[in-house]
PDB file of C-alpha atoms in Angstrom:
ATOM      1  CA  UNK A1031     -26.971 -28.040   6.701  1.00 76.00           C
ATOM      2  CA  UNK A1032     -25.772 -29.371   9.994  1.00 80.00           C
ATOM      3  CA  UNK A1033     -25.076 -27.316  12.824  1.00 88.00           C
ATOM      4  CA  UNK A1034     -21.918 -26.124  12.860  1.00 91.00           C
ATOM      5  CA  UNK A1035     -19.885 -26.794  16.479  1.00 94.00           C
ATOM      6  CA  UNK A1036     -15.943 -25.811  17.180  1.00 94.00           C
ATOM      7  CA  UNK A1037     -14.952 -29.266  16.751  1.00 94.00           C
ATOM      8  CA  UNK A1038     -16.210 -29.395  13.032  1.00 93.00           C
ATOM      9  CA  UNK A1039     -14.420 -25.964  12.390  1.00 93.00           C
ATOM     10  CA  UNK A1040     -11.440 -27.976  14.030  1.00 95.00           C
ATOM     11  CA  UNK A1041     -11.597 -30.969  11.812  1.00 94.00           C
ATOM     12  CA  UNK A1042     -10.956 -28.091   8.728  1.00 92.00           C
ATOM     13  CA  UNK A1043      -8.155 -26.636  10.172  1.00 94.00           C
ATOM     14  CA  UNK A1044      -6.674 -30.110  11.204  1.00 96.00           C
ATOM     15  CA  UNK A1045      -6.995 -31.222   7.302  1.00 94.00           C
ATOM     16  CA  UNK A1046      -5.161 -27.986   6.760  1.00 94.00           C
ATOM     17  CA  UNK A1047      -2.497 -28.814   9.302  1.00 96.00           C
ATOM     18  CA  UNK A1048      -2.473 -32.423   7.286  1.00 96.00           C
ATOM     19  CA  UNK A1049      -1.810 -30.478   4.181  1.00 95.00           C
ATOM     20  CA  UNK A1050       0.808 -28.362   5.052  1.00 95.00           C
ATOM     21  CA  UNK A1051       2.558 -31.612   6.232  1.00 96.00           C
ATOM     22  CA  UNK A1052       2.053 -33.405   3.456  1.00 95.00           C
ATOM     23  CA  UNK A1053       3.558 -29.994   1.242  1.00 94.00           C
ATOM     24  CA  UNK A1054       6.718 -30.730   3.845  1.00 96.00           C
ATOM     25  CA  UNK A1055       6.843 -33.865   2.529  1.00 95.00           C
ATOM     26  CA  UNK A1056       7.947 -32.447  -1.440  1.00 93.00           C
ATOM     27  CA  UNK A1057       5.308 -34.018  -3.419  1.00 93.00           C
ATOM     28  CA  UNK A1058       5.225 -33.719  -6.770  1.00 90.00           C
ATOM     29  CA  UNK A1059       4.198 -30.128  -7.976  1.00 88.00           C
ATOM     30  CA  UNK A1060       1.432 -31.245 -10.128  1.00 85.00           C
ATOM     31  CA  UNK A1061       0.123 -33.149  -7.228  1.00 88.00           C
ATOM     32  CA  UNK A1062       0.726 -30.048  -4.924  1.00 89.00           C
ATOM     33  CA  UNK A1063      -0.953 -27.686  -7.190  1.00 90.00           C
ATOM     34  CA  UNK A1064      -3.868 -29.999  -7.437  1.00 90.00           C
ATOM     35  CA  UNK A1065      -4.224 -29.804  -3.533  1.00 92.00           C
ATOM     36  CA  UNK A1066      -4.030 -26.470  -3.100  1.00 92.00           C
ATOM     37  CA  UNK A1067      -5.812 -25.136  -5.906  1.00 91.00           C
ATOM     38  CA  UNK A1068      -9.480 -24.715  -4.345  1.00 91.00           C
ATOM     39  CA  UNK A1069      -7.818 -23.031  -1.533  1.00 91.00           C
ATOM     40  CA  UNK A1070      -6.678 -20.182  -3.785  1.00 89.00           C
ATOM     41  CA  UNK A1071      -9.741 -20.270  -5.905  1.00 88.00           C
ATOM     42  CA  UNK A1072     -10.067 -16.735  -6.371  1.00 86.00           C
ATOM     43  CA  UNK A1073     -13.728 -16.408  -5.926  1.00 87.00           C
ATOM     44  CA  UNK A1074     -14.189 -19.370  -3.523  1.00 89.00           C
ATOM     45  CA  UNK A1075     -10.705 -19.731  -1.687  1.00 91.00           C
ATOM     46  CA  UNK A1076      -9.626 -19.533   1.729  1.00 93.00           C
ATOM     47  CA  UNK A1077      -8.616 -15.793   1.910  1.00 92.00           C
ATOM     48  CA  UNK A1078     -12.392 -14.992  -0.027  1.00 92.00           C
ATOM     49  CA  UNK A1079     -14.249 -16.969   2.864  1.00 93.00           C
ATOM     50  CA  UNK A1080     -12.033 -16.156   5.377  1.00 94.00           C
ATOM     51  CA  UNK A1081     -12.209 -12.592   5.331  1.00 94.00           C
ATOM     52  CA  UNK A1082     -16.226 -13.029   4.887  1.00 95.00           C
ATOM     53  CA  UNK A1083     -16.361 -14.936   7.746  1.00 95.00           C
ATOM     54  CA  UNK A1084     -13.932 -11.742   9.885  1.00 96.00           C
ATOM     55  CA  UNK A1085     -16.461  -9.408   8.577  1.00 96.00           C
ATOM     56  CA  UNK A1086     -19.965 -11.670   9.521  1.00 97.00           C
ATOM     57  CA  UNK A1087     -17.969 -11.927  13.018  1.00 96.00           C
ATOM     58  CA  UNK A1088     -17.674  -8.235  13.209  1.00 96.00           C
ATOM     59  CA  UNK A1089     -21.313  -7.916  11.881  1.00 96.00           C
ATOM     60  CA  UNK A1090     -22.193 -10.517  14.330  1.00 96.00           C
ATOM     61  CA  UNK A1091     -21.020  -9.000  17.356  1.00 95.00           C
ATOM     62  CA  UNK A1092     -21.336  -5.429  16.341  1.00 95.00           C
ATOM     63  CA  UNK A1093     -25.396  -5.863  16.113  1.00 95.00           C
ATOM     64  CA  UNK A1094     -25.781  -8.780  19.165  1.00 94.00           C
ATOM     65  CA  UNK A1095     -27.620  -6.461  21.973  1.00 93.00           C
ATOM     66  CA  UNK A1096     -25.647  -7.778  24.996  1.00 92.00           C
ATOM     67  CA  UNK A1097     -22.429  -6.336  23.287  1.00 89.00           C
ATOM     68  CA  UNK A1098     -20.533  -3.158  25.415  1.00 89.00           C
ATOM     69  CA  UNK A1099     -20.116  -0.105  23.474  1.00 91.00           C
ATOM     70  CA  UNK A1100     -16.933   1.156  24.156  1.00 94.00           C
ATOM     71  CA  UNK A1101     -14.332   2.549  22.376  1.00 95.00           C
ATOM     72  CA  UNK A1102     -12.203  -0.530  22.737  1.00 94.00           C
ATOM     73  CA  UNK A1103     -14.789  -2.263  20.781  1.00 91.00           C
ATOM     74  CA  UNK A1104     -15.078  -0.540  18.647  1.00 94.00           C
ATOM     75  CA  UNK A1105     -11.233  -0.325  17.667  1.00 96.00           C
ATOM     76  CA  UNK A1106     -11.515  -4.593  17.888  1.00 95.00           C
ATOM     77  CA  UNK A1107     -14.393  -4.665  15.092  1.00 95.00           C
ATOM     78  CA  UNK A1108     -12.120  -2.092  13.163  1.00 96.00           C
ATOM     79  CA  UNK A1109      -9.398  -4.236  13.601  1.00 96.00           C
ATOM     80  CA  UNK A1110     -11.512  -7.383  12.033  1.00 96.00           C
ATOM     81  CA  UNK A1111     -12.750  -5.147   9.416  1.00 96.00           C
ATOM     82  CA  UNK A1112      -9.200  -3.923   8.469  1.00 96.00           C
ATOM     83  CA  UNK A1113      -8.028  -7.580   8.923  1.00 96.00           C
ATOM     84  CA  UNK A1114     -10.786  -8.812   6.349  1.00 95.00           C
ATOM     85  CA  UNK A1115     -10.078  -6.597   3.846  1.00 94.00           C
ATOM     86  CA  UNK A1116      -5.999  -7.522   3.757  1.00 93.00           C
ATOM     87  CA  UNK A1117      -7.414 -10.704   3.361  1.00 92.00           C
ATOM     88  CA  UNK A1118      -9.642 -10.212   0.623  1.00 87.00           C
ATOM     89  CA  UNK A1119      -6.260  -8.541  -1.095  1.00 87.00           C
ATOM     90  CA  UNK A1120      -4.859 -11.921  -1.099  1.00 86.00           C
ATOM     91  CA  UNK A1121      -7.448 -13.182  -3.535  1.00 78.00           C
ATOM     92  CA  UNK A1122      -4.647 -12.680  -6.144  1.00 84.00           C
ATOM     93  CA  UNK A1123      -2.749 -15.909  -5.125  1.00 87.00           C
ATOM     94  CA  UNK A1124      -4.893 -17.523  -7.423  1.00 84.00           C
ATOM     95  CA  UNK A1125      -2.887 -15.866 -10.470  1.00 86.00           C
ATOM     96  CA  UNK A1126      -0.036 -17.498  -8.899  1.00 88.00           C
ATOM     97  CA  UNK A1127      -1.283 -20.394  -8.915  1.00 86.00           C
ATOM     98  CA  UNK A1128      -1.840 -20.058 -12.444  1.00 85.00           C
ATOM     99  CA  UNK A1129       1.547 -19.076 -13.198  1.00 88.00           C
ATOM    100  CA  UNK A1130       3.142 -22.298 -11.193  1.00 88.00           C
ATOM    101  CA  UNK A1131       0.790 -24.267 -13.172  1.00 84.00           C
ATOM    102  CA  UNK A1132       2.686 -22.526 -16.139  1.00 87.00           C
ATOM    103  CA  UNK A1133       6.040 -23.450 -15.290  1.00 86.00           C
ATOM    104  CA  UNK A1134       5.216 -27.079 -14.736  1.00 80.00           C
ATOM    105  CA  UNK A1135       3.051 -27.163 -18.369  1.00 74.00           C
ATOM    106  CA  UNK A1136      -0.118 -28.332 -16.551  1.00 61.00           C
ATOM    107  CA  UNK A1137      -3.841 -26.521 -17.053  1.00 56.00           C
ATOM    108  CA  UNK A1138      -6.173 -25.568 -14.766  1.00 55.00           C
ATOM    109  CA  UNK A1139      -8.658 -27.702 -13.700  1.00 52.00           C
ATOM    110  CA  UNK A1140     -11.179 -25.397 -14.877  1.00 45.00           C
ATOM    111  CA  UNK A1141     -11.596 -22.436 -17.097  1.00 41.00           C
ATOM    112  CA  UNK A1142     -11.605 -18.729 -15.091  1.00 37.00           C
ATOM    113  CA  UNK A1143     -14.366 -16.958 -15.124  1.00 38.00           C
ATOM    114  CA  UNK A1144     -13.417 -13.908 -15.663  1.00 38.00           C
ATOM    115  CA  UNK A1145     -10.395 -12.381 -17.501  1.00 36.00           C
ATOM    116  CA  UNK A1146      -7.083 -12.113 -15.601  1.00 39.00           C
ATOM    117  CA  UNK A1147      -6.438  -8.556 -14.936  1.00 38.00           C
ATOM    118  CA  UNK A1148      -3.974  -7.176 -11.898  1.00 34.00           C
TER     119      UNK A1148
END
């Protein structure tokens, strides 16, 4: 794997931006649902690895030696923490998707996994 640097982490959330646009533009919704899909994968999807990556940042900074600890820091890696599990809550946009796909009379792309329980 290549080292990761802020300006590939930039080029993701610039084909976000890109995406979002291109939702502005009022595509089709099969076409829409198609793009968006692996972001609400609900195993793989942005709020999954998002809130991973908030908690390996709070893990991250939490165990680094030169880190002060002080109260305040410890309410910030709370805050992460807190912020990555609300996150992780989100994982349930993937039923939505589902039930867009529904209303339009298209499949998923691929069978769940698992059984879809709320």
């Amino acid at each position: 794997m290549p080292a990761l640097t802020p300006d590939t982490i930039r080029s993701l959330t610039e084909t976000l931006a890109d995406l979002t646009d291109h939702l502005r533009e009022n595509p089709a919704p099969s076409d829409v649902l198609a793009l968006v899909e692996p972001l609400l994968d609900e195993y793989t999807g942005l709020p999954v690895q998002l809130a991973d990556t908030l908690r390996a940042l709070a893990r991250a900074v939490q165990e680094h030696p030169d880190t002060p600890r002080t109260p305040q820091g410890t309410l910030l890696l709370t805050d992460l923490r807190t912020a990555a599990w609300e996150l992780s809550d989100q994982h349930t946009l993937h039923y939505v998707l589902d039930d867009l796909r529904g209303l339009y009379g298209s499949s998923p792309t691929r069978e769940p996994e698992s059984c879809r329980c709320r």
